[in-house]
Amino acid sequence: MKSRLYCSLTAMVMFGLALTACSAPAPAAKAPEVVATKVLPKEFRFGTLEGDFINNVNRMIIEEFQAKYPGVEVKKEVLSGDLMQVLSAQAAAGSLADVVFLADLFVVPFAQAKITIDMEPLAKADPDFDLGGVYENMLALSKVEGKGLYMIPSSYDVVTMYYNQDLFAAAGAPLPTAASTWKEIVDSCKLILEKTKAYCIGNDGKWWATYVPFIEGYGGKVLSADGKKVLLSSSESLAGLQAYTDMWTKDGIGKPADFDCGGDCFTVGKAALNFTIPGPMNALRKLNPQPFKWDVEVIPSFPNGKKVTGMGTYGFGISANAKDPELAWQFIKALLSVKTQKAIAMDYSGMPLQKSLRKDADILALAGPPDNIEAFMSNGENGITPQYFPGKCGSLYAGQINTEINDAFDAVVISKKSVTEAFTTANDNIQACLDGN
């Protein structure tokens, strides 16, 4: 995972709208219905990103929308730079596009900054839209303080374990299975390091989606249920953080901060594992020739038998400046259709959010790698979403909260301070900020 933002944005999807069809006297191919029930704007603005992970989404959503609304020209506006700064400036000027790109890390700050609106009233008023078939833990990413619908998510993006089969084989280490424990994985990684000189974890470990699962896997929490008390310094949380940081400080299987892999450590074969979402499998599959044999497996279990992993995704939201919110809703809602969700999976760009596709024969029969593509779906039941923090202290992604936790990791891994000292300091500093807001 090249960065925390990249991890959240790499659900590379194929996106299409499910169209209503005109009736015909014979069961021939149906043509899209052209909607013209009210005076529509001549132009519709779509603020999005560009890249392999989203280009097909942009193209298909525009094509399908214009098939239904041929008189409305879609103007694609490519966003770049710091999205929070760019869109905040546009919001202040009243110049936001009708629909804007979102990701789980932006849902709360965009809503607070009045960049996006709550789409729940539109969803409830739409007789053709139903959220009932979507996994609840992913819908939680679209809420603010447990309420509303601020993002239509794109994919069932659960952090899953990719592994380099060649490195495991070269070290004589057993391949991961669904029954693997973290201890067994760490033992295999130590053997891989000894025999091949390759690390197992090729990043700094500061992504919430990998360290918070250790906290919860050992019985801890980041924050109390009422959002008032920081719990990083609880005995359970410290136990999880100790086990997590041990992979760098004690076991040596995490890449040192000063080690340059010469690219993404997993992709270049210098890390045996990669904990990330389904989307990157598309790019990995496209490497020709394949650099090594690889597959995926569900997250390992903790000493108590519990499996916990992080989850997050990107999507789209309606901006506060949308000229016609109902039209904007029609533009993005079909991202959750069964048709579109299956297309995402068939393109190896993500996993479907619709529960009805959980055992879809076509998806399960997709040619490898990965051979064990079903692991992405099975792992979903282990997924947790990022903790929301009240006030203005930031989040696990940004602001003081993120800075304090990152500093604690550096203190442990680089400066060799104890986990108790480093994370108690982080805990107390975050608590002071929450108390002052």
Tab-separated table of C-alpha atoms in Angstrom:
chain	number	residue	atom	x	y	z
A	1	MET	CA	0.000	0.000	0.000
A	2	LYS	CA	1.731	3.109	-1.221
A	3	SER	CA	-0.181	5.473	1.049
A	4	ARG	CA	-3.198	5.547	3.306
A	5	LEU	CA	-5.083	7.603	0.755
A	6	TYR	CA	-4.129	5.174	-2.018
A	7	CYS	CA	-5.382	2.303	0.093
A	8	SER	CA	-8.730	3.957	0.382
A	9	LEU	CA	-9.018	4.895	-3.293
A	10	THR	CA	-7.828	1.778	-5.132
A	11	ALA	CA	-11.238	0.157	-5.599
A	12	MET	CA	-10.840	0.253	-9.416
A	13	VAL	CA	-14.384	-0.232	-10.644
A	14	MET	CA	-16.319	-0.819	-13.843
A	15	PHE	CA	-19.390	1.406	-13.410
A	16	GLY	CA	-22.726	1.274	-15.350
A	17	LEU	CA	-26.285	2.415	-14.849
A	18	ALA	CA	-29.166	-0.074	-14.820
A	19	LEU	CA	-31.612	1.337	-17.336
A	20	THR	CA	-35.355	1.135	-17.477
A	21	ALA	CA	-36.627	-0.091	-20.823
A	22	CYS	CA	-39.436	0.663	-23.243
A	23	SER	CA	-42.019	-2.030	-23.696
A	24	ALA	CA	-41.975	-3.991	-26.981
A	25	PRO	CA	-44.349	-6.439	-28.616
A	26	ALA	CA	-41.650	-9.129	-28.741
A	27	PRO	CA	-38.867	-10.083	-26.331
A	28	ALA	CA	-36.207	-8.267	-28.357
A	29	ALA	CA	-33.372	-6.195	-26.922
A	30	LYS	CA	-34.798	-3.301	-24.931
A	31	ALA	CA	-33.838	0.295	-25.616
A	32	PRO	CA	-33.070	2.721	-22.789
A	33	GLU	CA	-35.920	4.933	-21.681
A	34	VAL	CA	-35.438	8.598	-22.446
A	35	VAL	CA	-36.636	10.667	-19.513
A	36	ALA	CA	-38.178	14.052	-20.236
A	37	THR	CA	-40.687	14.741	-17.503
A	38	LYS	CA	-39.461	18.225	-16.573
A	39	VAL	CA	-37.249	21.007	-17.855
A	40	LEU	CA	-33.679	19.797	-17.322
A	41	PRO	CA	-30.451	21.780	-17.243
A	42	LYS	CA	-28.414	21.726	-20.441
A	43	GLU	CA	-25.218	20.943	-18.558
A	44	PHE	CA	-24.407	18.591	-15.685
A	45	ARG	CA	-21.042	18.913	-13.923
A	46	PHE	CA	-19.189	15.828	-12.662
A	47	GLY	CA	-16.128	16.327	-10.428
A	48	THR	CA	-14.022	13.189	-10.303
A	49	LEU	CA	-10.511	11.756	-10.403
A	50	GLU	CA	-8.634	10.104	-13.248
A	51	GLY	CA	-6.568	6.921	-13.190
A	52	ASP	CA	-6.749	3.222	-13.940
A	53	PHE	CA	-8.916	2.630	-10.887
A	54	ILE	CA	-11.700	4.945	-11.994
A	55	ASN	CA	-11.461	5.805	-15.714
A	56	ASN	CA	-13.943	3.126	-16.784
A	57	VAL	CA	-16.301	4.263	-14.063
A	58	ASN	CA	-16.235	7.813	-15.338
A	59	ARG	CA	-16.779	6.793	-18.953
A	60	MET	CA	-19.610	4.364	-18.327
A	61	ILE	CA	-21.548	6.504	-15.882
A	62	ILE	CA	-21.490	9.388	-18.335
A	63	GLU	CA	-22.534	7.214	-21.285
A	64	GLU	CA	-25.390	5.587	-19.408
A	65	PHE	CA	-26.621	8.883	-17.994
A	66	GLN	CA	-26.684	10.528	-21.400
A	67	ALA	CA	-28.555	7.553	-22.864
A	68	LYS	CA	-31.291	8.309	-20.349
A	69	TYR	CA	-30.952	12.109	-20.497
A	70	PRO	CA	-29.712	12.822	-24.062
A	71	GLY	CA	-30.402	16.528	-23.810
A	72	VAL	CA	-28.055	17.015	-20.843
A	73	GLU	CA	-24.346	17.405	-21.579
A	74	VAL	CA	-22.067	15.982	-18.883
A	75	LYS	CA	-19.010	18.100	-18.225
A	76	LYS	CA	-16.308	16.026	-16.540
A	77	GLU	CA	-14.062	18.098	-14.285
A	78	VAL	CA	-10.883	16.366	-13.127
A	79	LEU	CA	-10.021	17.069	-9.497
A	80	SER	CA	-6.385	17.193	-8.402
A	81	GLY	CA	-4.284	18.284	-5.460
A	82	ASP	CA	-5.524	18.308	-1.879
A	83	LEU	CA	-9.205	17.437	-2.340
A	84	MET	CA	-10.239	18.931	0.991
A	85	GLN	CA	-8.647	22.280	0.130
A	86	VAL	CA	-9.822	22.285	-3.487
A	87	LEU	CA	-13.435	21.413	-2.723
A	88	SER	CA	-13.614	23.649	0.347
A	89	ALA	CA	-12.562	26.593	-1.816
A	90	GLN	CA	-15.168	25.663	-4.423
A	91	ALA	CA	-17.839	25.336	-1.731
A	92	ALA	CA	-16.985	28.800	-0.396
A	93	ALA	CA	-17.296	30.179	-3.914
A	94	GLY	CA	-20.492	28.229	-4.616
A	95	SER	CA	-18.882	26.554	-7.613
A	96	LEU	CA	-18.887	22.841	-6.727
A	97	ALA	CA	-19.777	20.345	-9.444
A	98	ASP	CA	-23.183	18.659	-9.157
A	99	VAL	CA	-21.624	15.309	-8.222
A	100	VAL	CA	-18.209	14.973	-6.587
A	101	PHE	CA	-15.778	12.183	-5.856
A	102	LEU	CA	-15.724	10.857	-2.294
A	103	ALA	CA	-13.885	8.260	-0.225
A	104	ASP	CA	-14.535	7.003	3.285
A	105	LEU	CA	-11.874	9.307	4.755
A	106	PHE	CA	-13.665	12.356	3.296
A	107	VAL	CA	-17.262	11.559	4.266
A	108	VAL	CA	-17.272	13.292	7.647
A	109	PRO	CA	-15.062	16.305	6.824
A	110	PHE	CA	-16.887	16.944	3.534
A	111	ALA	CA	-20.244	16.881	5.326
A	112	GLN	CA	-18.965	19.137	8.110
A	113	ALA	CA	-17.570	21.573	5.551
A	114	LYS	CA	-20.926	21.576	3.716
A	115	ILE	CA	-19.340	20.216	0.556
A	116	THR	CA	-21.800	17.320	0.273
A	117	ILE	CA	-25.429	16.843	1.265
A	118	ASP	CA	-27.336	14.050	2.970
A	119	MET	CA	-28.852	11.906	0.218
A	120	GLU	CA	-31.056	9.888	2.561
A	121	PRO	CA	-34.219	11.910	1.784
A	122	LEU	CA	-33.668	11.290	-1.947
A	123	ALA	CA	-33.089	7.589	-1.321
A	124	LYS	CA	-36.233	7.251	0.781
A	125	ALA	CA	-38.328	9.083	-1.807
A	126	ASP	CA	-37.100	6.856	-4.645
A	127	PRO	CA	-39.403	3.829	-5.087
A	128	ASP	CA	-36.811	2.114	-7.295
A	129	PHE	CA	-33.946	2.306	-4.784
A	130	ASP	CA	-33.393	-0.059	-1.868
A	131	LEU	CA	-30.424	-0.154	0.511
A	132	GLY	CA	-31.691	-3.315	2.170
A	133	GLY	CA	-29.498	-5.622	0.112
A	134	VAL	CA	-26.231	-3.787	0.838
A	135	TYR	CA	-23.813	-4.887	3.556
A	136	GLU	CA	-24.509	-2.783	6.632
A	137	ASN	CA	-20.866	-2.383	7.669
A	138	MET	CA	-20.066	-0.754	4.312
A	139	LEU	CA	-23.064	1.558	4.465
A	140	ALA	CA	-21.696	2.754	7.802
A	141	LEU	CA	-18.888	4.421	5.835
A	142	SER	CA	-21.484	6.724	4.258
A	143	LYS	CA	-22.871	8.029	7.543
A	144	VAL	CA	-21.974	10.930	9.821
A	145	GLU	CA	-22.362	10.125	13.515
A	146	GLY	CA	-24.338	7.058	12.454
A	147	LYS	CA	-26.872	9.018	10.430
A	148	GLY	CA	-27.629	9.948	6.826
A	149	LEU	CA	-26.293	8.855	3.448
A	150	TYR	CA	-23.457	11.082	2.277
A	151	MET	CA	-21.720	8.703	-0.138
A	152	ILE	CA	-22.799	5.976	-2.530
A	153	PRO	CA	-19.969	3.450	-1.992
A	154	SER	CA	-18.412	1.558	-4.873
A	155	SER	CA	-17.138	-1.814	-3.680
A	156	TYR	CA	-16.953	-4.266	-0.775
A	157	ASP	CA	-13.415	-3.168	-0.007
A	158	VAL	CA	-12.238	-5.259	2.921
A	159	VAL	CA	-8.531	-5.373	3.777
A	160	THR	CA	-7.430	-8.908	2.909
A	161	MET	CA	-4.085	-10.721	2.935
A	162	TYR	CA	-2.274	-11.010	-0.409
A	163	TYR	CA	0.706	-13.367	-0.270
A	164	ASN	CA	3.675	-14.223	-2.472
A	165	GLN	CA	3.527	-17.988	-2.952
A	166	ASP	CA	7.065	-18.133	-4.346
A	167	LEU	CA	8.618	-16.590	-1.215
A	168	PHE	CA	6.706	-18.969	1.056
A	169	ALA	CA	7.841	-21.921	-1.075
A	170	ALA	CA	11.471	-20.748	-1.191
A	171	ALA	CA	11.539	-20.554	2.610
A	172	GLY	CA	9.773	-23.863	3.089
A	173	ALA	CA	7.029	-22.053	4.991
A	174	PRO	CA	3.416	-23.310	4.947
A	175	LEU	CA	1.054	-21.274	2.786
A	176	PRO	CA	-1.578	-19.234	4.650
A	177	THR	CA	-5.029	-20.781	5.065
A	178	ALA	CA	-8.362	-19.564	6.380
A	179	ALA	CA	-7.441	-21.186	9.703
A	180	SER	CA	-4.065	-19.429	10.031
A	181	THR	CA	-3.338	-17.521	13.218
A	182	TRP	CA	-1.237	-14.390	13.479
A	183	LYS	CA	1.379	-16.379	15.409
A	184	GLU	CA	1.638	-18.887	12.570
A	185	ILE	CA	1.940	-16.099	9.995
A	186	VAL	CA	4.636	-14.330	12.024
A	187	ASP	CA	6.556	-17.602	12.417
A	188	SER	CA	6.406	-18.145	8.650
A	189	CYS	CA	7.536	-14.577	8.039
A	190	LYS	CA	10.539	-15.006	10.315
A	191	LEU	CA	11.490	-18.079	8.304
A	192	ILE	CA	11.044	-16.152	5.035
A	193	LEU	CA	13.292	-13.372	6.336
A	194	GLU	CA	15.937	-15.885	7.358
A	195	LYS	CA	15.872	-17.884	4.126
A	196	THR	CA	15.182	-15.218	1.489
A	197	LYS	CA	16.016	-11.871	3.159
A	198	ALA	CA	12.542	-10.637	2.177
A	199	TYR	CA	10.362	-8.851	4.700
A	200	CYS	CA	6.709	-9.653	5.170
A	201	ILE	CA	5.258	-6.193	5.733
A	202	GLY	CA	6.436	-3.612	3.239
A	203	ASN	CA	5.137	-0.406	4.818
A	204	ASP	CA	5.344	1.647	8.033
A	205	GLY	CA	2.220	0.108	9.575
A	206	LYS	CA	0.507	3.430	10.261
A	207	TRP	CA	-2.727	2.684	8.404
A	208	TRP	CA	-5.675	2.459	10.800
A	209	ALA	CA	-7.077	-0.515	8.835
A	210	THR	CA	-4.154	-2.670	9.972
A	211	TYR	CA	-3.379	-1.428	13.499
A	212	VAL	CA	-6.893	-0.854	14.856
A	213	PRO	CA	-7.797	-4.516	14.150
A	214	PHE	CA	-4.965	-5.508	16.497
A	215	ILE	CA	-6.372	-3.225	19.174
A	216	GLU	CA	-9.839	-4.732	18.816
A	217	GLY	CA	-8.478	-8.235	18.295
A	218	TYR	CA	-6.956	-8.056	21.764
A	219	GLY	CA	-10.187	-6.751	23.298
A	220	GLY	CA	-9.442	-3.047	23.197
A	221	LYS	CA	-11.056	-0.015	21.591
A	222	VAL	CA	-9.770	3.291	20.296
A	223	LEU	CA	-12.625	5.290	21.809
A	224	SER	CA	-15.452	4.673	24.265
A	225	ALA	CA	-18.949	4.072	22.921
A	226	ASP	CA	-20.096	7.559	23.948
A	227	GLY	CA	-17.131	9.139	22.150
A	228	LYS	CA	-15.836	10.849	25.263
A	229	LYS	CA	-12.925	8.719	26.477
A	230	VAL	CA	-9.828	7.757	24.496
A	231	LEU	CA	-8.885	4.140	25.189
A	232	LEU	CA	-5.485	3.778	23.538
A	233	SER	CA	-3.842	3.361	26.942
A	234	SER	CA	-6.153	0.620	28.215
A	235	SER	CA	-4.413	-2.665	28.995
A	236	GLU	CA	-6.239	-4.415	26.150
A	237	SER	CA	-5.374	-1.731	23.583
A	238	LEU	CA	-1.738	-1.688	24.691
A	239	ALA	CA	-1.569	-5.475	24.373
A	240	GLY	CA	-2.772	-5.253	20.785
A	241	LEU	CA	-0.389	-2.417	19.952
A	242	GLN	CA	2.484	-4.359	21.521
A	243	ALA	CA	1.756	-7.420	19.360
A	244	TYR	CA	1.454	-5.201	16.303
A	245	THR	CA	4.657	-3.188	16.767
A	246	ASP	CA	6.561	-6.354	17.749
A	247	MET	CA	6.497	-7.289	14.068
A	248	TRP	CA	8.941	-4.410	13.477
A	249	THR	CA	10.801	-4.127	16.791
A	250	LYS	CA	11.068	-7.751	17.948
A	251	ASP	CA	10.404	-10.085	15.023
A	252	GLY	CA	11.971	-7.884	12.343
A	253	ILE	CA	9.466	-8.894	9.675
A	254	GLY	CA	8.295	-5.337	9.001
A	255	LYS	CA	10.316	-3.228	6.584
A	256	PRO	CA	12.678	-0.816	8.378
A	257	ALA	CA	11.875	2.863	7.905
A	258	ASP	CA	15.102	3.473	5.980
A	259	PHE	CA	14.805	0.462	3.633
A	260	ASP	CA	13.996	1.306	0.005
A	261	CYS	CA	12.326	-1.534	-1.893
A	262	GLY	CA	12.711	0.245	-5.226
A	263	GLY	CA	8.962	0.368	-5.713
A	264	ASP	CA	5.962	-1.165	-4.021
A	265	CYS	CA	7.561	-3.794	-1.790
A	266	PHE	CA	5.028	-6.517	-2.511
A	267	THR	CA	4.913	-5.923	-6.259
A	268	VAL	CA	8.707	-6.028	-6.617
A	269	GLY	CA	8.937	-9.228	-4.563
A	270	LYS	CA	10.607	-7.792	-1.468
A	271	ALA	CA	7.653	-8.284	0.867
A	272	ALA	CA	5.852	-11.603	1.207
A	273	LEU	CA	2.539	-10.074	2.312
A	274	ASN	CA	0.338	-7.156	1.400
A	275	PHE	CA	-2.716	-6.213	3.431
A	276	THR	CA	-5.002	-4.241	1.159
A	277	ILE	CA	-8.403	-4.107	-0.523
A	278	PRO	CA	-9.556	-6.120	-3.595
A	279	GLY	CA	-9.022	-3.394	-6.205
A	280	PRO	CA	-5.225	-3.736	-6.563
A	281	MET	CA	-5.625	-7.287	-7.885
A	282	ASN	CA	-6.603	-5.770	-11.235
A	283	ALA	CA	-3.281	-3.963	-11.651
A	284	LEU	CA	-1.321	-6.921	-10.287
A	285	ARG	CA	-2.965	-9.264	-12.782
A	286	LYS	CA	-1.985	-6.959	-15.651
A	287	LEU	CA	1.751	-7.298	-14.985
A	288	ASN	CA	3.220	-9.263	-17.883
A	289	PRO	CA	4.979	-11.430	-17.164
A	290	GLN	CA	3.652	-12.044	-13.666
A	291	PRO	CA	6.549	-11.339	-11.256
A	292	PHE	CA	5.641	-14.243	-8.974
A	293	LYS	CA	2.791	-16.585	-8.050
A	294	TRP	CA	0.344	-15.017	-5.640
A	295	ASP	CA	-3.028	-15.524	-4.014
A	296	VAL	CA	-5.208	-14.075	-1.254
A	297	GLU	CA	-6.515	-15.314	2.071
A	298	VAL	CA	-8.762	-14.049	4.860
A	299	ILE	CA	-7.177	-12.186	7.724
A	300	PRO	CA	-5.409	-14.367	10.354
A	301	SER	CA	-6.997	-14.874	13.769
A	302	PHE	CA	-5.870	-13.449	17.104
A	303	PRO	CA	-5.124	-15.521	20.240
A	304	ASN	CA	-8.796	-15.403	21.247
A	305	GLY	CA	-9.805	-16.841	17.862
A	306	LYS	CA	-11.265	-13.541	16.675
A	307	LYS	CA	-10.600	-12.179	13.167
A	308	VAL	CA	-10.660	-8.416	12.643
A	309	THR	CA	-9.689	-6.305	9.650
A	310	GLY	CA	-10.335	-2.805	8.304
A	311	MET	CA	-12.520	-1.761	5.419
A	312	GLY	CA	-13.102	1.350	3.312
A	313	THR	CA	-13.954	2.424	-0.227
A	314	TYR	CA	-14.556	5.323	-2.586
A	315	GLY	CA	-17.772	6.521	-4.151
A	316	PHE	CA	-19.654	9.663	-5.115
A	317	GLY	CA	-21.811	12.230	-3.389
A	318	ILE	CA	-24.121	15.088	-4.319
A	319	SER	CA	-22.583	18.480	-3.705
A	320	ALA	CA	-24.172	21.307	-1.770
A	321	ASN	CA	-24.125	23.361	-4.989
A	322	ALA	CA	-25.939	20.807	-7.154
A	323	LYS	CA	-28.315	22.656	-9.483
A	324	ASP	CA	-30.728	19.712	-9.580
A	325	PRO	CA	-30.185	17.263	-6.681
A	326	GLU	CA	-32.759	14.813	-8.078
A	327	LEU	CA	-30.902	14.664	-11.388
A	328	ALA	CA	-27.633	14.191	-9.496
A	329	TRP	CA	-29.235	11.325	-7.595
A	330	GLN	CA	-30.189	9.635	-10.842
A	331	PHE	CA	-26.594	10.025	-11.994
A	332	ILE	CA	-24.973	8.138	-9.106
A	333	LYS	CA	-27.533	5.817	-7.500
A	334	ALA	CA	-27.046	2.925	-9.907
A	335	LEU	CA	-23.550	2.348	-8.536
A	336	LEU	CA	-25.302	0.011	-6.101
A	337	SER	CA	-27.337	-1.848	-8.708
A	338	VAL	CA	-26.797	-5.606	-8.981
A	339	LYS	CA	-25.770	-5.143	-12.618
A	340	THR	CA	-23.056	-2.629	-11.817
A	341	GLN	CA	-21.810	-4.419	-8.726
A	342	LYS	CA	-21.363	-7.632	-10.698
A	343	ALA	CA	-19.501	-5.745	-13.438
A	344	ILE	CA	-17.072	-4.449	-10.823
A	345	ALA	CA	-16.263	-7.967	-9.684
A	346	MET	CA	-16.029	-9.432	-13.188
A	347	ASP	CA	-13.400	-6.796	-13.995
A	348	TYR	CA	-11.336	-7.814	-10.914
A	349	SER	CA	-11.830	-4.230	-9.718
A	350	GLY	CA	-13.569	-4.911	-6.429
A	351	MET	CA	-16.117	-7.078	-4.696
A	352	PRO	CA	-19.896	-6.578	-4.851
A	353	LEU	CA	-21.694	-4.732	-2.086
A	354	GLN	CA	-24.966	-6.494	-2.856
A	355	LYS	CA	-25.573	-9.503	-0.617
A	356	SER	CA	-27.406	-11.270	-3.453
A	357	LEU	CA	-24.072	-11.621	-5.280
A	358	ARG	CA	-22.318	-13.281	-2.341
A	359	LYS	CA	-22.343	-16.708	-4.026
A	360	ASP	CA	-22.637	-15.621	-7.659
A	361	ALA	CA	-21.345	-18.492	-9.791
A	362	ASP	CA	-19.750	-16.250	-12.422
A	363	ILE	CA	-17.766	-14.296	-9.848
A	364	LEU	CA	-16.612	-17.391	-7.983
A	365	ALA	CA	-15.555	-18.981	-11.291
A	366	LEU	CA	-13.282	-16.092	-12.307
A	367	ALA	CA	-9.885	-17.338	-13.463
A	368	GLY	CA	-6.962	-16.753	-11.129
A	369	PRO	CA	-4.911	-15.200	-9.900
A	370	PRO	CA	-6.212	-14.928	-7.316
A	371	ASP	CA	-7.486	-18.495	-7.227
A	372	ASN	CA	-9.097	-17.868	-3.846
A	373	ILE	CA	-11.102	-14.808	-4.879
A	374	GLU	CA	-13.910	-15.894	-2.540
A	375	ALA	CA	-11.646	-14.927	0.380
A	376	PHE	CA	-12.449	-11.280	-0.285
A	377	MET	CA	-16.121	-11.989	0.356
A	378	SER	CA	-15.583	-14.308	3.318
A	379	ASN	CA	-13.361	-11.704	4.922
A	380	GLY	CA	-16.164	-9.171	4.862
A	381	GLU	CA	-17.686	-10.502	8.063
A	382	ASN	CA	-14.452	-9.564	9.843
A	383	GLY	CA	-14.454	-5.958	8.666
A	384	ILE	CA	-14.654	-2.852	10.836
A	385	THR	CA	-14.955	0.776	9.736
A	386	PRO	CA	-12.803	3.682	10.966
A	387	GLN	CA	-13.677	5.132	14.359
A	388	TYR	CA	-15.407	8.510	14.212
A	389	PHE	CA	-14.172	11.187	16.637
A	390	PRO	CA	-16.409	14.096	17.692
A	391	GLY	CA	-15.112	17.646	17.780
A	392	LYS	CA	-12.337	19.234	15.779
A	393	CYS	CA	-9.357	17.084	16.737
A	394	GLY	CA	-9.207	15.247	13.434
A	395	SER	CA	-9.568	11.573	12.634
A	396	LEU	CA	-7.578	8.395	12.154
A	397	TYR	CA	-6.716	9.818	8.719
A	398	ALA	CA	-5.805	13.425	9.438
A	399	GLY	CA	-5.421	16.163	12.022
A	400	GLN	CA	-4.079	15.935	15.559
A	401	ILE	CA	-5.451	12.443	16.202
A	402	ASN	CA	-3.621	11.033	13.200
A	403	THR	CA	-0.447	12.946	14.076
A	404	GLU	CA	-0.390	11.782	17.711
A	405	ILE	CA	-0.821	8.129	16.729
A	406	ASN	CA	1.800	8.345	13.967
A	407	ASP	CA	4.232	9.973	16.396
A	408	ALA	CA	3.608	7.134	18.837
A	409	PHE	CA	4.463	4.557	16.173
A	410	ASP	CA	7.675	6.419	15.335
A	411	ALA	CA	8.552	6.615	19.016
A	412	VAL	CA	8.219	2.841	19.348
A	413	VAL	CA	9.657	1.631	16.041
A	414	ILE	CA	12.377	4.237	15.459
A	415	SER	CA	13.170	5.758	18.855
A	416	LYS	CA	12.703	2.458	20.722
A	417	LYS	CA	10.376	3.841	23.373
A	418	SER	CA	7.994	1.460	25.108
A	419	VAL	CA	4.513	0.951	23.707
A	420	THR	CA	3.053	1.971	27.062
A	421	GLU	CA	4.951	5.262	27.165
A	422	ALA	CA	4.399	6.213	23.533
A	423	PHE	CA	0.706	5.404	23.284
A	424	THR	CA	-0.157	6.727	26.745
A	425	THR	CA	1.280	10.055	25.604
A	426	ALA	CA	-0.795	9.894	22.419
A	427	ASN	CA	-3.863	8.904	24.433
A	428	ASP	CA	-3.502	11.801	26.856
A	429	ASN	CA	-2.867	14.391	24.148
A	430	ILE	CA	-5.888	13.278	22.140
A	431	GLN	CA	-8.022	13.217	25.294
A	432	ALA	CA	-6.990	16.769	26.141
A	433	CYS	CA	-8.035	17.909	22.672
A	434	LEU	CA	-11.421	16.154	22.900
A	435	ASP	CA	-12.042	17.623	26.344
A	436	GLY	CA	-11.332	21.101	24.991
A	437	ASN	CA	-13.812	20.828	22.120
